[in-house]
Short mmCIF file of C-alpha atoms in Angstrom, two decimals:
data_model
loop_
_atom_site.label_atom_id
_atom_site.label_comp_id
_atom_site.label_asym_id
_atom_site.label_seq_id
_atom_site.Cartn_x
_atom_site.Cartn_y
_atom_site.Cartn_z
CA MET A 27 93.96 2.88 165.13
CA THR A 28 91.56 5.91 164.50
CA ASP A 29 90.99 8.44 166.79
CA ALA A 30 87.51 7.63 167.24
CA GLU A 31 88.44 4.13 168.11
CA ILE A 32 90.72 5.38 170.85
CA ILE A 33 87.87 7.72 172.23
CA GLN A 34 85.57 4.67 172.50
CA ILE A 35 87.94 2.74 174.30
CA TYR A 36 89.35 5.78 176.56
CA LEU A 37 85.53 6.16 177.56
CA LYS A 38 84.98 2.62 178.45
CA SER A 39 88.68 1.57 180.09
CA ARG A 40 89.25 5.19 181.50
CA ASP A 41 92.98 4.20 180.80
CA ARG A 42 94.91 7.37 180.38
CA ARG A 43 97.50 5.79 178.08
CA TYR A 44 94.38 6.43 175.49
CA PHE A 45 94.28 10.12 176.10
CA HIS A 46 98.10 10.55 176.06
CA THR A 47 97.90 8.94 172.69
CA LEU A 48 95.77 12.04 171.59
CA TYR A 49 97.65 14.24 173.36
CA ALA A 50 100.86 12.88 171.26
CA ARG A 51 98.60 13.33 167.84
CA TYR A 52 97.26 16.74 168.45
CA SER A 53 99.75 18.61 170.64
CA VAL A 54 101.68 19.75 167.99
CA LYS A 55 98.84 20.73 166.15
CA ILE A 56 97.11 22.49 168.75
CA TYR A 57 99.98 24.44 170.16
CA SER A 58 100.87 25.98 166.49
CA ARG A 59 97.21 27.13 166.10
CA CYS A 60 97.37 28.70 169.47
CA ILE A 61 100.89 30.30 168.41
CA SER A 62 99.66 31.28 165.25
CA LEU A 63 96.84 33.31 166.95
CA LEU A 64 97.64 34.40 170.41
CA LYS A 65 101.76 35.20 169.01
CA ASP A 66 103.19 34.53 172.22
CA GLU A 67 104.64 31.33 173.58
CA VAL A 68 103.65 31.39 177.30
CA SER A 69 99.87 32.54 176.23
CA ALA A 70 99.74 29.48 173.71
CA GLN A 71 101.25 27.04 176.20
CA ASP A 72 98.37 28.07 178.96
CA ALA A 73 95.95 28.15 176.04
CA MET A 74 97.03 24.25 174.65
CA GLN A 75 96.65 23.31 178.29
CA GLU A 76 93.17 24.35 178.80
CA VAL A 77 92.31 23.32 175.52
CA PHE A 78 93.15 19.79 176.54
CA MET A 79 91.52 20.18 179.66
CA LYS A 80 88.32 21.07 177.84
CA LEU A 81 88.93 17.88 175.47
CA PHE A 82 89.53 15.70 178.34
CA LEU A 83 86.01 16.91 180.23
CA ASN A 84 83.82 16.87 177.29
CA LEU A 85 85.22 13.75 175.37
CA SER A 86 82.03 11.86 176.21
CA LYS A 87 80.07 14.54 174.32
CA PHE A 88 82.12 13.85 170.97
CA GLY A 89 79.39 12.50 169.14
CA GLU A 90 81.42 11.88 165.96
CA ARG A 91 78.95 14.18 164.28
CA ALA A 92 82.06 15.81 162.99
CA LYS A 93 86.01 14.57 162.16
CA PHE A 94 87.48 14.30 165.57
CA SER A 95 90.32 16.92 164.44
CA THR A 96 87.59 19.65 163.22
CA TRP A 97 85.98 19.32 167.00
CA VAL A 98 89.37 19.83 168.35
CA TYR A 99 90.41 22.89 165.90
CA SER A 100 86.70 24.18 166.72
CA ILE A 101 87.58 24.23 170.60
CA THR A 102 90.71 25.55 170.02
CA TYR A 103 90.12 28.74 167.89
CA ASN A 104 86.94 29.31 170.31
CA HIS A 105 89.38 29.46 173.06
CA CYS A 106 91.97 31.51 171.52
CA ILE A 107 89.38 33.95 170.17
CA ASP A 108 88.01 34.24 173.76
CA VAL A 109 91.42 34.71 175.37
CA ILE A 110 92.19 37.71 172.72
CA ARG A 111 88.63 38.89 173.41
CA LYS A 112 89.54 39.45 177.41
CA ARG A 113 92.95 40.72 176.39
CA LYS A 114 91.19 43.54 174.32
CA LYS A 115 88.46 43.89 177.16
CA ASN A 116 85.52 42.52 175.12
CA ALA A 117 86.35 44.64 172.16
CA SER A 118 85.84 43.00 168.81
CA VAL A 119 88.07 40.62 167.19
CA PHE A 120 86.76 40.57 163.39
CA SER A 121 87.11 43.65 161.27
CA GLU A 122 83.33 44.41 161.32
CA ASP A 123 81.10 42.53 163.70
CA ILE A 124 78.19 42.69 162.20
CA GLU A 125 75.50 40.39 162.46
CA ASN A 126 72.81 41.32 160.01
CA THR A 127 74.33 39.99 156.98
CA GLY A 128 71.78 40.74 154.26
CA GLU A 129 72.43 39.92 150.82
CA ILE A 130 76.07 38.87 150.12
CA ALA A 131 77.69 39.85 147.30
CA ALA A 132 79.75 37.98 144.61
CA GLU A 133 81.96 35.33 145.86
CA ILE A 134 85.81 36.48 145.86
CA SER A 135 87.84 33.54 144.35
CA ASP A 136 89.74 31.35 146.69
CA SER A 137 92.41 30.84 144.42
CA ALA A 138 93.86 34.33 144.91
CA LEU A 139 94.59 33.28 148.34
CA LEU A 140 95.24 29.68 148.31
CA GLU A 141 97.81 30.36 145.82
CA MET A 142 99.53 33.15 147.40
CA GLU A 143 103.22 32.37 147.92
CA VAL A 144 103.58 30.74 151.75
CA SER A 145 106.11 33.47 153.09
CA ARG A 146 103.68 36.84 151.66
CA LEU A 147 100.61 34.79 152.92
CA LYS A 148 102.35 34.49 156.30
CA VAL A 149 102.67 38.38 156.30
CA VAL A 150 99.30 38.87 155.15
CA LEU A 151 97.67 36.63 157.80
CA GLU A 152 99.75 38.84 160.41
CA ALA A 153 98.32 41.92 158.77
CA ILE A 154 94.60 41.38 159.14
CA PRO A 155 92.61 41.32 162.45
CA VAL A 156 93.20 37.89 164.15
CA GLY A 157 89.37 37.28 163.98
CA ASP A 158 89.50 37.26 160.30
CA LYS A 159 92.72 35.35 160.48
CA ALA A 160 91.21 32.78 162.49
CA VAL A 161 88.27 32.35 160.20
CA LEU A 162 90.24 31.85 156.88
CA LEU A 163 92.47 29.34 158.90
CA MET A 164 89.46 27.32 159.81
CA LYS A 165 88.04 27.89 156.44
CA TYR A 166 91.12 27.15 154.11
CA GLN A 167 93.79 25.56 156.50
CA ASP A 168 91.42 23.26 158.31
CA GLU A 169 88.66 23.04 155.99
CA MET A 170 86.09 23.39 158.15
CA GLN A 171 82.48 23.58 157.29
CA ILE A 172 80.79 27.00 157.15
CA ARG A 173 78.51 25.20 160.03
CA GLU A 174 81.50 23.86 161.93
CA ILE A 175 82.80 27.44 161.97
CA ALA A 176 79.45 28.91 163.20
CA GLU A 177 79.25 26.34 166.05
CA ALA A 178 82.91 27.53 166.99
CA LEU A 179 82.36 30.85 166.89
CA ASN A 180 78.69 31.05 167.92
CA LYS A 181 77.53 32.82 165.09
CA SER A 182 74.97 32.11 162.54
CA GLU A 183 76.18 30.75 159.18
CA SER A 184 75.13 33.76 157.17
CA ALA A 185 77.19 35.76 159.78
CA VAL A 186 80.07 33.64 159.14
CA LYS A 187 80.00 33.61 155.38
CA MET A 188 80.18 37.45 155.77
CA LYS A 189 83.11 37.40 158.22
CA LEU A 190 84.50 35.09 155.51
CA LYS A 191 83.99 37.39 152.67
CA ARG A 192 85.28 40.60 154.73
CA ALA A 193 88.42 38.39 155.89
CA LYS A 194 89.27 37.59 151.83
CA GLU A 195 88.67 41.62 151.31
CA LYS A 196 91.19 42.34 154.18
CA ALA A 197 93.65 39.77 153.02
CA LEU A 198 93.66 40.92 149.64
CA LYS A 199 93.74 44.53 150.56
CA ALA A 200 96.81 43.79 152.56
CA TYR A 201 98.67 41.72 150.16
CA ARG A 202 98.04 44.69 147.31
CA GLU A 203 99.22 47.15 150.23
CA ARG A 204 102.54 45.17 150.20
CA TYR A 205 102.96 43.70 147.08
CA THR A 206 102.39 44.75 143.34
CA ASP A 207 101.87 41.30 141.24
CA LEU A 208 98.29 40.70 142.17
CA MET B 29 90.89 22.98 147.53
CA ASP B 30 93.91 20.76 147.77
CA ALA B 31 94.91 21.45 144.10
CA ARG B 32 97.25 24.15 145.71
CA ASN B 33 96.54 25.16 148.94
CA ASN B 34 99.38 27.34 150.51
CA PHE B 35 97.74 27.42 153.65
CA LYS B 36 98.24 23.86 154.53
CA LYS B 37 102.01 24.24 153.40
CA LEU B 38 102.10 27.11 156.33
CA ILE B 39 100.86 25.10 159.00
CA GLU B 40 103.04 22.22 157.67
CA GLU B 41 106.17 24.67 157.77
CA GLU B 42 104.93 25.99 161.35
CA GLU B 43 104.27 22.56 162.71
CA ALA B 44 107.78 21.09 161.68
CA TYR B 45 109.64 23.54 163.78
CA LEU B 46 106.95 23.94 166.70
CA MET B 47 107.48 21.84 169.77
CA PRO B 48 105.23 22.33 172.98
CA PRO B 49 107.29 22.13 175.82
CA PRO B 50 107.41 18.86 177.84
CA GLU B 51 106.02 20.74 181.19
CA VAL B 52 102.45 21.05 179.18
CA ALA B 53 102.36 17.69 179.01
CA ARG B 54 103.04 17.20 182.87
CA LYS B 55 100.64 19.70 183.79
CA VAL B 56 98.09 18.08 181.46
CA ASP B 57 98.58 14.74 183.19
CA SER B 58 98.51 16.28 186.46
CA GLN B 59 95.19 17.72 185.87
CA ILE B 60 93.65 14.75 184.65
CA SER B 61 95.12 12.68 187.19
CA PHE B 62 93.42 14.87 189.65
CA PHE B 63 90.16 15.04 187.94
CA ASP B 64 90.29 11.06 187.76
CA PHE B 65 90.87 10.93 191.39
CA PHE B 66 87.96 13.46 192.25
CA GLY B 67 85.86 11.77 190.06
CA LYS B 68 86.37 8.07 191.56
CA ILE B 69 85.76 9.69 195.07
CA ILE B 70 82.41 10.78 193.85
CA GLU B 71 81.71 7.73 192.48
CA LEU B 72 82.70 5.97 195.45
CA PHE B 73 81.29 8.01 198.62
CA ILE B 74 78.60 10.22 197.13
CA PRO B 75 75.64 7.83 197.04
CA LYS B 76 76.78 6.51 200.49
CA ILE B 77 76.49 10.05 201.63
CA LEU B 78 73.22 10.31 200.49
CA GLU B 79 71.92 7.43 201.82
CA LEU B 80 73.47 8.55 205.42
CA MET B 81 71.58 11.84 204.70
CA VAL B 82 68.08 10.40 203.73
CA VAL B 83 68.67 7.96 207.13
CA MET B 84 69.50 10.75 209.38
CA THR B 85 66.32 12.86 207.95
CA GLY B 86 64.19 9.87 208.92
CA GLY B 87 64.01 8.36 205.75
CA ALA B 88 64.52 4.56 204.88
CA ALA B 89 67.43 3.46 203.75
CA ALA B 90 67.47 2.50 199.99
CA GLN B 91 65.85 -0.84 199.45
CA LEU B 92 67.59 -3.90 197.00
CA THR B 93 66.86 -3.33 193.66
CA GLU B 94 65.62 -6.11 192.05
CA ALA B 95 68.69 -6.77 190.41
CA GLU B 96 70.61 -7.02 193.99
CA VAL B 97 68.09 -9.51 195.34
CA PRO B 98 69.87 -13.11 195.44
CA ASP B 99 68.76 -15.79 193.08
CA PHE B 100 68.31 -18.09 195.96
CA LEU B 101 65.61 -16.28 197.50
CA PRO B 102 61.89 -17.06 196.38
CA GLU B 103 59.91 -14.33 194.34
CA LYS B 104 57.27 -12.47 196.03
CA GLY B 105 54.06 -15.09 196.31
CA GLU B 106 56.10 -17.90 195.15
CA ALA B 107 55.76 -20.73 197.37
CA ASP B 108 58.56 -23.13 198.21
CA GLU B 109 56.78 -26.67 198.20
CA ASP B 110 59.43 -28.77 199.98
CA ASN B 111 59.69 -26.46 202.96
CA ASP B 112 56.22 -26.40 205.34
CA ILE B 113 58.20 -25.56 208.31
CA VAL B 114 57.21 -22.25 209.63
CA PRO B 115 59.75 -20.24 211.57
CA GLY B 116 59.28 -20.30 215.34
CA ASP B 117 56.86 -23.39 214.88
CA ASN B 118 58.65 -26.72 216.05
CA HIS B 119 55.10 -28.70 216.48
CA SER B 120 54.39 -31.65 214.48
CA ASP B 121 51.34 -33.24 213.07
CA LYS B 122 52.36 -37.07 213.98
CA PRO B 123 50.60 -38.48 217.17
CA GLU B 124 53.81 -40.00 218.77
CA ASP B 125 55.39 -36.83 218.46
CA ARG B 126 52.55 -34.98 220.25
CA GLN B 127 52.81 -37.17 223.20
CA LEU B 128 56.33 -36.20 223.56
CA GLU B 129 55.58 -32.41 223.39
CA ALA B 130 52.43 -32.74 225.79
CA PRO B 131 53.21 -30.37 228.72
CA GLU B 132 54.51 -31.91 231.96
CA LYS B 133 52.32 -31.97 234.66
#
């Protein structure tokens, strides 16, 4: 049964077993993303609980405009970034928070990032600001569209493109600082 | 993007050993139960409370909606041809009945 079918049945029947099915499908995915961004198990557990409550309370608003997984991940990233922002007392979680993006320079090739050895990729992602990491994860790990990332972060699409570009630059810089073969 | 995407490999590796503790599931379930219960309470009692408040402030209780009107009641303006008895009227048009009904002197 697809996620959308489960949601339809749950909304009609209000039978909590269907929500438990969604929990079983997504708990590990949400938890791993929360740990990856928050870097602490207790915060990740709290965040996961709150993400599931947001899902529960907003399930009727899920309009099948996007894939359910994309919707779940955008809520998860949005919540984690909020948590980090509160921790940092509203300081920027991105490397450079520039809203006025202007022209975007030539695209950096994706393959340099996508083909990075897994253990090195992990090190590089830990080395860059958490907001940049979140943008890269949304784009390359969860394959979210620019529009979807923009909605999740409450930013314009051009701002997201610029953030993505800067995040890629940061990641490649962090890689070059640690490894010599690129 | 799927040709070689080590971002996906990285999350697969992480998901393989990360398991959320069962108490999170219990907390989520208990919160959902609370919201469910609270929702049912609101669904059941709020309309009644509102109606009571309307009556207390001098308004009229909600009229029956069209859907709630039982089928056996005639529609507005529709005469029931089989029934010419008017409530409270026990008079008859027949002469023999009139005699019976004549007031006693």
